[in-house]
């Protein structure tokens, strides 16, 4: 777990296999802003393979979030192709022989805490880069 995420009290996680429906197992809230981190689970080992975020803070301090929030970004956000993760993740998992993903999500901007989602995402990626000299393998760029 990354220390940047410890201060966020609103969050949860779910697991996803190639046989699951991402729309059904994703328990992230709609209309929320924050970050999500994706781990490949292989027996007892856990590898961070992706970090993502959603929500934009405006210059007046208000949040602009897409209608579906974290839920929509995780389920329908594009990755690996011009198609939603509900389709691209199972395909990529088959290609890489990944049996289980564990996804943690955190609301970083709400009534209790005001952290810019992309800033939190960037800090996690920076720490990963510092430790590994590269980004997580499912993060193409930042």
PDB file of N, CA, C and O in Angstrom, residues 44-109:
ATOM      1  N   UNK A  44       0.773 -15.810  -3.745  1.00  0.00           N
ATOM      2  CA  UNK A  44       1.019 -14.898  -2.634  1.00  0.00           C
ATOM      3  C   UNK A  44       1.628 -13.574  -3.079  1.00  0.00           C
ATOM      4  O   UNK A  44       1.784 -12.662  -2.272  1.00  0.00           O
ATOM      5  N   UNK A  45       1.997 -13.471  -4.344  1.00  0.00           N
ATOM      6  CA  UNK A  45       2.634 -12.230  -4.795  1.00  0.00           C
ATOM      7  C   UNK A  45       1.614 -11.279  -5.403  1.00  0.00           C
ATOM      8  O   UNK A  45       0.581 -11.681  -5.933  1.00  0.00           O
ATOM      9  N   UNK A  46       1.939  -9.999  -5.305  1.00  0.00           N
ATOM     10  CA  UNK A  46       1.047  -8.930  -5.732  1.00  0.00           C
ATOM     11  C   UNK A  46       1.914  -7.879  -6.416  1.00  0.00           C
ATOM     12  O   UNK A  46       2.856  -7.376  -5.813  1.00  0.00           O
ATOM     13  N   UNK A  47       1.625  -7.574  -7.684  1.00  0.00           N
ATOM     14  CA  UNK A  47       2.424  -6.594  -8.422  1.00  0.00           C
ATOM     15  C   UNK A  47       1.535  -5.459  -8.902  1.00  0.00           C
ATOM     16  O   UNK A  47       0.506  -5.687  -9.538  1.00  0.00           O
ATOM     17  N   UNK A  48       1.954  -4.225  -8.608  1.00  0.00           N
ATOM     18  CA  UNK A  48       1.236  -3.058  -9.100  1.00  0.00           C
ATOM     19  C   UNK A  48       1.450  -2.977 -10.607  1.00  0.00           C
ATOM     20  O   UNK A  48       2.582  -2.911 -11.080  1.00  0.00           O
ATOM     21  N   UNK A  49       0.344  -2.998 -11.381  1.00  0.00           N
ATOM     22  CA  UNK A  49       0.486  -2.950 -12.829  1.00  0.00           C
ATOM     23  C   UNK A  49      -0.151  -1.706 -13.447  1.00  0.00           C
ATOM     24  O   UNK A  49       0.071  -1.422 -14.616  1.00  0.00           O
ATOM     25  N   UNK A  50      -0.933  -0.948 -12.662  1.00  0.00           N
ATOM     26  CA  UNK A  50      -1.559   0.241 -13.222  1.00  0.00           C
ATOM     27  C   UNK A  50      -2.071   1.174 -12.144  1.00  0.00           C
ATOM     28  O   UNK A  50      -2.518   0.730 -11.095  1.00  0.00           O
ATOM     29  N   UNK A  51      -2.012   2.479 -12.429  1.00  0.00           N
ATOM     30  CA  UNK A  51      -2.608   3.513 -11.591  1.00  0.00           C
ATOM     31  C   UNK A  51      -3.418   4.411 -12.511  1.00  0.00           C
ATOM     32  O   UNK A  51      -2.951   4.771 -13.599  1.00  0.00           O
ATOM     33  N   UNK A  52      -4.640   4.752 -12.100  1.00  0.00           N
ATOM     34  CA  UNK A  52      -5.479   5.649 -12.880  1.00  0.00           C
ATOM     35  C   UNK A  52      -6.218   6.612 -11.973  1.00  0.00           C
ATOM     36  O   UNK A  52      -6.239   6.446 -10.754  1.00  0.00           O
ATOM     37  N   UNK A  53      -6.832   7.628 -12.572  1.00  0.00           N
ATOM     38  CA  UNK A  53      -7.583   8.599 -11.779  1.00  0.00           C
ATOM     39  C   UNK A  53      -8.691   9.218 -12.620  1.00  0.00           C
ATOM     40  O   UNK A  53      -8.689   9.106 -13.850  1.00  0.00           O
ATOM     41  N   UNK A  54      -9.613   9.888 -11.950  1.00  0.00           N
ATOM     42  CA  UNK A  54     -10.661  10.634 -12.628  1.00  0.00           C
ATOM     43  C   UNK A  54     -11.086  11.807 -11.760  1.00  0.00           C
ATOM     44  O   UNK A  54     -11.029  11.728 -10.534  1.00  0.00           O
ATOM     45  N   UNK A  55     -11.492  12.881 -12.416  1.00  0.00           N
ATOM     46  CA  UNK A  55     -11.929  14.091 -11.712  1.00  0.00           C
ATOM     47  C   UNK A  55     -10.934  15.218 -11.900  1.00  0.00           C
ATOM     48  O   UNK A  55      -9.733  15.002 -11.838  1.00  0.00           O
ATOM     49  N   UNK A  56     -11.451  16.417 -12.172  1.00  0.00           N
ATOM     50  CA  UNK A  56     -10.630  17.593 -12.409  1.00  0.00           C
ATOM     51  C   UNK A  56     -11.053  18.697 -11.448  1.00  0.00           C
ATOM     52  O   UNK A  56     -12.249  18.982 -11.335  1.00  0.00           O
ATOM     53  N   UNK A  57     -10.084  19.299 -10.778  1.00  0.00           N
ATOM     54  CA  UNK A  57     -10.379  20.407  -9.882  1.00  0.00           C
ATOM     55  C   UNK A  57     -10.284  21.710 -10.679  1.00  0.00           C
ATOM     56  O   UNK A  57      -9.282  21.962 -11.353  1.00  0.00           O
ATOM     57  N   UNK A  58     -11.336  22.516 -10.595  1.00  0.00           N
ATOM     58  CA  UNK A  58     -11.413  23.789 -11.311  1.00  0.00           C
ATOM     59  C   UNK A  58     -10.702  24.887 -10.512  1.00  0.00           C
ATOM     60  O   UNK A  58     -10.434  24.719  -9.321  1.00  0.00           O
ATOM     61  N   UNK A  59     -10.448  26.040 -11.136  1.00  0.00           N
ATOM     62  CA  UNK A  59      -9.703  27.096 -10.457  1.00  0.00           C
ATOM     63  C   UNK A  59     -10.458  27.710  -9.281  1.00  0.00           C
ATOM     64  O   UNK A  59      -9.861  28.334  -8.415  1.00  0.00           O
ATOM     65  N   UNK A  60     -11.771  27.506  -9.214  1.00  0.00           N
ATOM     66  CA  UNK A  60     -12.521  28.006  -8.054  1.00  0.00           C
ATOM     67  C   UNK A  60     -12.585  26.981  -6.917  1.00  0.00           C
ATOM     68  O   UNK A  60     -13.277  27.178  -5.937  1.00  0.00           O
ATOM     69  N   UNK A  61     -11.847  25.871  -7.065  1.00  0.00           N
ATOM     70  CA  UNK A  61     -11.792  24.858  -6.014  1.00  0.00           C
ATOM     71  C   UNK A  61     -12.884  23.818  -6.083  1.00  0.00           C
ATOM     72  O   UNK A  61     -12.944  22.926  -5.244  1.00  0.00           O
ATOM     73  N   UNK A  62     -13.744  23.912  -7.083  1.00  0.00           N
ATOM     74  CA  UNK A  62     -14.806  22.910  -7.223  1.00  0.00           C
ATOM     75  C   UNK A  62     -14.317  21.761  -8.086  1.00  0.00           C
ATOM     76  O   UNK A  62     -13.328  21.876  -8.822  1.00  0.00           O
ATOM     77  N   UNK A  63     -15.035  20.682  -7.990  1.00  0.00           N
ATOM     78  CA  UNK A  63     -14.680  19.475  -8.727  1.00  0.00           C
ATOM     79  C   UNK A  63     -15.530  19.350  -9.976  1.00  0.00           C
ATOM     80  O   UNK A  63     -16.743  19.566  -9.947  1.00  0.00           O
ATOM     81  N   UNK A  64     -14.872  18.998 -11.062  1.00  0.00           N
ATOM     82  CA  UNK A  64     -15.592  18.644 -12.279  1.00  0.00           C
ATOM     83  C   UNK A  64     -15.329  17.164 -12.493  1.00  0.00           C
ATOM     84  O   UNK A  64     -14.188  16.747 -12.674  1.00  0.00           O
ATOM     85  N   UNK A  65     -16.393  16.375 -12.404  1.00  0.00           N
ATOM     86  CA  UNK A  65     -16.207  14.942 -12.629  1.00  0.00           C
ATOM     87  C   UNK A  65     -17.168  14.493 -13.709  1.00  0.00           C
ATOM     88  O   UNK A  65     -18.248  15.051 -13.879  1.00  0.00           O
ATOM     89  N   UNK A  66     -16.741  13.498 -14.443  1.00  0.00           N
ATOM     90  CA  UNK A  66     -17.614  12.935 -15.460  1.00  0.00           C
ATOM     91  C   UNK A  66     -18.749  12.219 -14.738  1.00  0.00           C
ATOM     92  O   UNK A  66     -18.606  11.779 -13.602  1.00  0.00           O
ATOM     93  N   UNK A  67     -19.871  12.092 -15.415  1.00  0.00           N
ATOM     94  CA  UNK A  67     -21.082  11.556 -14.795  1.00  0.00           C
ATOM     95  C   UNK A  67     -20.877  10.257 -14.029  1.00  0.00           C
ATOM     96  O   UNK A  67     -21.389  10.099 -12.941  1.00  0.00           O
ATOM     97  N   UNK A  68     -20.121   9.349 -14.589  1.00  0.00           N
ATOM     98  CA  UNK A  68     -19.990   8.039 -13.963  1.00  0.00           C
ATOM     99  C   UNK A  68     -18.906   7.922 -12.916  1.00  0.00           C
ATOM    100  O   UNK A  68     -18.770   6.896 -12.267  1.00  0.00           O
ATOM    101  N   UNK A  69     -18.090   8.957 -12.741  1.00  0.00           N
ATOM    102  CA  UNK A  69     -17.055   8.956 -11.719  1.00  0.00           C
ATOM    103  C   UNK A  69     -16.096   7.782 -11.800  1.00  0.00           C
ATOM    104  O   UNK A  69     -15.770   7.287 -12.881  1.00  0.00           O
ATOM    105  N   UNK A  70     -15.640   7.336 -10.629  1.00  0.00           N
ATOM    106  CA  UNK A  70     -14.681   6.233 -10.559  1.00  0.00           C
ATOM    107  C   UNK A  70     -15.226   4.961 -11.205  1.00  0.00           C
ATOM    108  O   UNK A  70     -14.505   4.271 -11.917  1.00  0.00           O
ATOM    109  N   UNK A  71     -16.491   4.666 -10.953  1.00  0.00           N
ATOM    110  CA  UNK A  71     -17.079   3.453 -11.531  1.00  0.00           C
ATOM    111  C   UNK A  71     -16.929   3.456 -13.051  1.00  0.00           C
ATOM    112  O   UNK A  71     -16.434   2.508 -13.650  1.00  0.00           O
ATOM    113  N   UNK A  72     -17.357   4.546 -13.673  1.00  0.00           N
ATOM    114  CA  UNK A  72     -17.330   4.624 -15.128  1.00  0.00           C
ATOM    115  C   UNK A  72     -15.905   4.598 -15.668  1.00  0.00           C
ATOM    116  O   UNK A  72     -15.635   3.975 -16.688  1.00  0.00           O
ATOM    117  N   UNK A  73     -14.991   5.263 -14.985  1.00  0.00           N
ATOM    118  CA  UNK A  73     -13.591   5.288 -15.434  1.00  0.00           C
ATOM    119  C   UNK A  73     -12.986   3.887 -15.394  1.00  0.00           C
ATOM    120  O   UNK A  73     -12.276   3.485 -16.311  1.00  0.00           O
ATOM    121  N   UNK A  74     -13.281   3.134 -14.332  1.00  0.00           N
ATOM    122  CA  UNK A  74     -12.743   1.776 -14.220  1.00  0.00           C
ATOM    123  C   UNK A  74     -13.384   0.854 -15.256  1.00  0.00           C
ATOM    124  O   UNK A  74     -12.690   0.115 -15.953  1.00  0.00           O
ATOM    125  N   UNK A  75     -14.701   0.906 -15.390  1.00  0.00           N
ATOM    126  CA  UNK A  75     -15.420  -0.039 -16.259  1.00  0.00           C
ATOM    127  C   UNK A  75     -15.346   0.332 -17.735  1.00  0.00           C
ATOM    128  O   UNK A  75     -15.119  -0.526 -18.594  1.00  0.00           O
ATOM    129  N   UNK A  76     -15.531   1.604 -18.051  1.00  0.00           N
ATOM    130  CA  UNK A  76     -15.658   2.021 -19.452  1.00  0.00           C
ATOM    131  C   UNK A  76     -14.497   2.839 -19.984  1.00  0.00           C
ATOM    132  O   UNK A  76     -14.472   3.161 -21.171  1.00  0.00           O
ATOM    133  N   UNK A  77     -13.538   3.196 -19.119  1.00  0.00           N
ATOM    134  CA  UNK A  77     -12.381   3.947 -19.590  1.00  0.00           C
ATOM    135  C   UNK A  77     -11.600   3.130 -20.609  1.00  0.00           C
ATOM    136  O   UNK A  77     -11.517   1.914 -20.515  1.00  0.00           O
ATOM    137  N   UNK A  78     -11.045   3.806 -21.606  1.00  0.00           N
ATOM    138  CA  UNK A  78     -10.330   3.107 -22.678  1.00  0.00           C
ATOM    139  C   UNK A  78      -8.918   2.733 -22.248  1.00  0.00           C
ATOM    140  O   UNK A  78      -8.223   3.513 -21.608  1.00  0.00           O
ATOM    141  N   UNK A  79      -8.529   1.516 -22.602  1.00  0.00           N
ATOM    142  CA  UNK A  79      -7.175   1.047 -22.344  1.00  0.00           C
ATOM    143  C   UNK A  79      -6.854  -0.084 -23.308  1.00  0.00           C
ATOM    144  O   UNK A  79      -7.708  -0.941 -23.555  1.00  0.00           O
ATOM    145  N   UNK A  80      -5.648  -0.072 -23.855  1.00  0.00           N
ATOM    146  CA  UNK A  80      -5.136  -1.065 -24.807  1.00  0.00           C
ATOM    147  C   UNK A  80      -5.764  -0.955 -26.188  1.00  0.00           C
ATOM    148  O   UNK A  80      -5.259  -1.490 -27.146  1.00  0.00           O
ATOM    149  N   UNK A  81      -6.896  -0.324 -26.302  1.00  0.00           N
ATOM    150  CA  UNK A  81      -7.584  -0.174 -27.583  1.00  0.00           C
ATOM    151  C   UNK A  81      -8.615   0.926 -27.389  1.00  0.00           C
ATOM    152  O   UNK A  81      -8.788   1.436 -26.288  1.00  0.00           O
ATOM    153  N   UNK A  82      -9.316   1.255 -28.425  1.00  0.00           N
ATOM    154  CA  UNK A  82     -10.353   2.279 -28.296  1.00  0.00           C
ATOM    155  C   UNK A  82     -11.649   1.623 -27.827  1.00  0.00           C
ATOM    156  O   UNK A  82     -12.700   1.762 -28.442  1.00  0.00           O
ATOM    157  N   UNK A  83     -11.534   0.911 -26.731  1.00  0.00           N
ATOM    158  CA  UNK A  83     -12.679   0.202 -26.162  1.00  0.00           C
ATOM    159  C   UNK A  83     -12.566   0.197 -24.642  1.00  0.00           C
ATOM    160  O   UNK A  83     -11.471   0.358 -24.100  1.00  0.00           O
ATOM    161  N   UNK A  84     -13.699   0.031 -23.968  1.00  0.00           N
ATOM    162  CA  UNK A  84     -13.724   0.081 -22.517  1.00  0.00           C
ATOM    163  C   UNK A  84     -12.962  -1.059 -21.852  1.00  0.00           C
ATOM    164  O   UNK A  84     -12.780  -2.134 -22.432  1.00  0.00           O
ATOM    165  N   UNK A  85     -12.548  -0.795 -20.616  1.00  0.00           N
ATOM    166  CA  UNK A  85     -11.802  -1.802 -19.856  1.00  0.00           C
ATOM    167  C   UNK A  85     -12.612  -3.073 -19.629  1.00  0.00           C
ATOM    168  O   UNK A  85     -12.044  -4.140 -19.450  1.00  0.00           O
ATOM    169  N   UNK A  86     -13.947  -2.977 -19.596  1.00  0.00           N
ATOM    170  CA  UNK A  86     -14.760  -4.184 -19.402  1.00  0.00           C
ATOM    171  C   UNK A  86     -14.484  -5.202 -20.510  1.00  0.00           C
ATOM    172  O   UNK A  86     -14.685  -6.393 -20.314  1.00  0.00           O
ATOM    173  N   UNK A  87     -14.000  -4.713 -21.670  1.00  0.00           N
ATOM    174  CA  UNK A  87     -13.627  -5.606 -22.769  1.00  0.00           C
ATOM    175  C   UNK A  87     -12.115  -5.805 -22.859  1.00  0.00           C
ATOM    176  O   UNK A  87     -11.641  -6.916 -23.106  1.00  0.00           O
ATOM    177  N   UNK A  88     -11.346  -4.709 -22.685  1.00  0.00           N
ATOM    178  CA  UNK A  88      -9.907  -4.796 -22.910  1.00  0.00           C
ATOM    179  C   UNK A  88      -9.159  -5.497 -21.783  1.00  0.00           C
ATOM    180  O   UNK A  88      -8.159  -6.175 -22.036  1.00  0.00           O
ATOM    181  N   UNK A  89      -9.623  -5.354 -20.537  1.00  0.00           N
ATOM    182  CA  UNK A  89      -8.921  -6.032 -19.444  1.00  0.00           C
ATOM    183  C   UNK A  89      -8.962  -7.553 -19.584  1.00  0.00           C
ATOM    184  O   UNK A  89      -7.915  -8.192 -19.486  1.00  0.00           O
ATOM    185  N   UNK A  90     -10.130  -8.167 -19.807  1.00  0.00           N
ATOM    186  CA  UNK A  90     -10.108  -9.632 -19.952  1.00  0.00           C
ATOM    187  C   UNK A  90      -9.215 -10.091 -21.116  1.00  0.00           C
ATOM    188  O   UNK A  90      -8.487 -11.076 -20.988  1.00  0.00           O
ATOM    189  N   UNK A  91      -9.245  -9.365 -22.221  1.00  0.00           N
ATOM    190  CA  UNK A  91      -8.400  -9.729 -23.369  1.00  0.00           C
ATOM    191  C   UNK A  91      -6.918  -9.634 -23.008  1.00  0.00           C
ATOM    192  O   UNK A  91      -6.132 -10.542 -23.326  1.00  0.00           O
ATOM    193  N   UNK A  92      -6.528  -8.552 -22.336  1.00  0.00           N
ATOM    194  CA  UNK A  92      -5.128  -8.370 -21.952  1.00  0.00           C
ATOM    195  C   UNK A  92      -4.714  -9.401 -20.906  1.00  0.00           C
ATOM    196  O   UNK A  92      -3.588  -9.900 -20.928  1.00  0.00           O
ATOM    197  N   UNK A  93      -5.627  -9.719 -19.990  1.00  0.00           N
ATOM    198  CA  UNK A  93      -5.337 -10.725 -18.973  1.00  0.00           C
ATOM    199  C   UNK A  93      -5.058 -12.078 -19.626  1.00  0.00           C
ATOM    200  O   UNK A  93      -4.151 -12.794 -19.208  1.00  0.00           O
ATOM    201  N   UNK A  94      -5.827 -12.416 -20.655  1.00  0.00           N
ATOM    202  CA  UNK A  94      -5.590 -13.680 -21.372  1.00  0.00           C
ATOM    203  C   UNK A  94      -4.227 -13.653 -22.057  1.00  0.00           C
ATOM    204  O   UNK A  94      -3.483 -14.632 -22.007  1.00  0.00           O
ATOM    205  N   UNK A  95      -3.903 -12.517 -22.696  1.00  0.00           N
ATOM    206  CA  UNK A  95      -2.607 -12.380 -23.371  1.00  0.00           C
ATOM    207  C   UNK A  95      -1.442 -12.548 -22.405  1.00  0.00           C
ATOM    208  O   UNK A  95      -0.431 -13.160 -22.749  1.00  0.00           O
ATOM    209  N   UNK A  96      -1.580 -11.994 -21.201  1.00  0.00           N
ATOM    210  CA  UNK A  96      -0.495 -12.027 -20.213  1.00  0.00           C
ATOM    211  C   UNK A  96      -0.624 -13.182 -19.226  1.00  0.00           C
ATOM    212  O   UNK A  96       0.164 -13.277 -18.289  1.00  0.00           O
ATOM    213  N   UNK A  97      -1.625 -14.009 -19.410  1.00  0.00           N
ATOM    214  CA  UNK A  97      -1.861 -15.147 -18.524  1.00  0.00           C
ATOM    215  C   UNK A  97      -2.039 -14.704 -17.064  1.00  0.00           C
ATOM    216  O   UNK A  97      -1.449 -15.269 -16.147  1.00  0.00           O
ATOM    217  N   UNK A  98      -2.858 -13.671 -16.880  1.00  0.00           N
ATOM    218  CA  UNK A  98      -3.170 -13.152 -15.541  1.00  0.00           C
ATOM    219  C   UNK A  98      -4.515 -13.735 -15.130  1.00  0.00           C
ATOM    220  O   UNK A  98      -5.495 -13.624 -15.868  1.00  0.00           O
ATOM    221  N   UNK A  99      -4.570 -14.358 -13.959  1.00  0.00           N
ATOM    222  CA  UNK A  99      -5.833 -14.962 -13.536  1.00  0.00           C
ATOM    223  C   UNK A  99      -6.685 -14.030 -12.676  1.00  0.00           C
ATOM    224  O   UNK A  99      -7.908 -14.063 -12.759  1.00  0.00           O
ATOM    225  N   UNK A 100      -6.046 -13.193 -11.850  1.00  0.00           N
ATOM    226  CA  UNK A 100      -6.806 -12.324 -10.947  1.00  0.00           C
ATOM    227  C   UNK A 100      -6.183 -10.938 -10.864  1.00  0.00           C
ATOM    228  O   UNK A 100      -4.967 -10.795 -10.723  1.00  0.00           O
ATOM    229  N   UNK A 101      -7.046  -9.928 -10.935  1.00  0.00           N
ATOM    230  CA  UNK A 101      -6.652  -8.553 -10.645  1.00  0.00           C
ATOM    231  C   UNK A 101      -7.326  -8.150  -9.339  1.00  0.00           C
ATOM    232  O   UNK A 101      -8.447  -8.580  -9.064  1.00  0.00           O
ATOM    233  N   UNK A 102      -6.640  -7.344  -8.555  1.00  0.00           N
ATOM    234  CA  UNK A 102      -7.254  -6.734  -7.390  1.00  0.00           C
ATOM    235  C   UNK A 102      -7.190  -5.226  -7.605  1.00  0.00           C
ATOM    236  O   UNK A 102      -6.123  -4.680  -7.874  1.00  0.00           O
ATOM    237  N   UNK A 103      -8.351  -4.585  -7.525  1.00  0.00           N
ATOM    238  CA  UNK A 103      -8.457  -3.154  -7.792  1.00  0.00           C
ATOM    239  C   UNK A 103      -8.854  -2.438  -6.500  1.00  0.00           C
ATOM    240  O   UNK A 103      -9.864  -2.780  -5.884  1.00  0.00           O
ATOM    241  N   UNK A 104      -8.039  -1.477  -6.093  1.00  0.00           N
ATOM    242  CA  UNK A 104      -8.337  -0.638  -4.936  1.00  0.00           C
ATOM    243  C   UNK A 104      -8.695   0.732  -5.468  1.00  0.00           C
ATOM    244  O   UNK A 104      -8.022   1.245  -6.366  1.00  0.00           O
ATOM    245  N   UNK A 105      -9.738   1.340  -4.918  1.00  0.00           N
ATOM    246  CA  UNK A 105     -10.117   2.695  -5.320  1.00  0.00           C
ATOM    247  C   UNK A 105     -10.281   3.568  -4.092  1.00  0.00           C
ATOM    248  O   UNK A 105     -10.592   3.078  -3.009  1.00  0.00           O
ATOM    249  N   UNK A 106     -10.017   4.850  -4.286  1.00  0.00           N
ATOM    250  CA  UNK A 106     -10.055   5.822  -3.193  1.00  0.00           C
ATOM    251  C   UNK A 106     -10.683   7.106  -3.699  1.00  0.00           C
ATOM    252  O   UNK A 106     -10.282   7.624  -4.747  1.00  0.00           O
ATOM    253  N   UNK A 107     -11.646   7.630  -2.945  1.00  0.00           N
ATOM    254  CA  UNK A 107     -12.167   8.961  -3.241  1.00  0.00           C
ATOM    255  C   UNK A 107     -11.170   9.955  -2.662  1.00  0.00           C
ATOM    256  O   UNK A 107     -10.950   9.981  -1.450  1.00  0.00           O
ATOM    257  N   UNK A 108     -10.573  10.766  -3.513  1.00  0.00           N
ATOM    258  CA  UNK A 108      -9.558  11.714  -3.049  1.00  0.00           C
ATOM    259  C   UNK A 108     -10.092  13.132  -2.933  1.00  0.00           C
ATOM    260  O   UNK A 108      -9.402  14.006  -2.411  1.00  0.00           O
ATOM    261  N   UNK A 109     -11.292  13.362  -3.441  1.00  0.00           N
ATOM    262  CA  UNK A 109     -11.854  14.715  -3.400  1.00  0.00           C
ATOM    263  C   UNK A 109     -13.328  14.597  -3.061  1.00  0.00           C
ATOM    264  O   UNK A 109     -14.134  14.135  -3.865  1.00  0.00           O
TER     265      UNK A 109
END
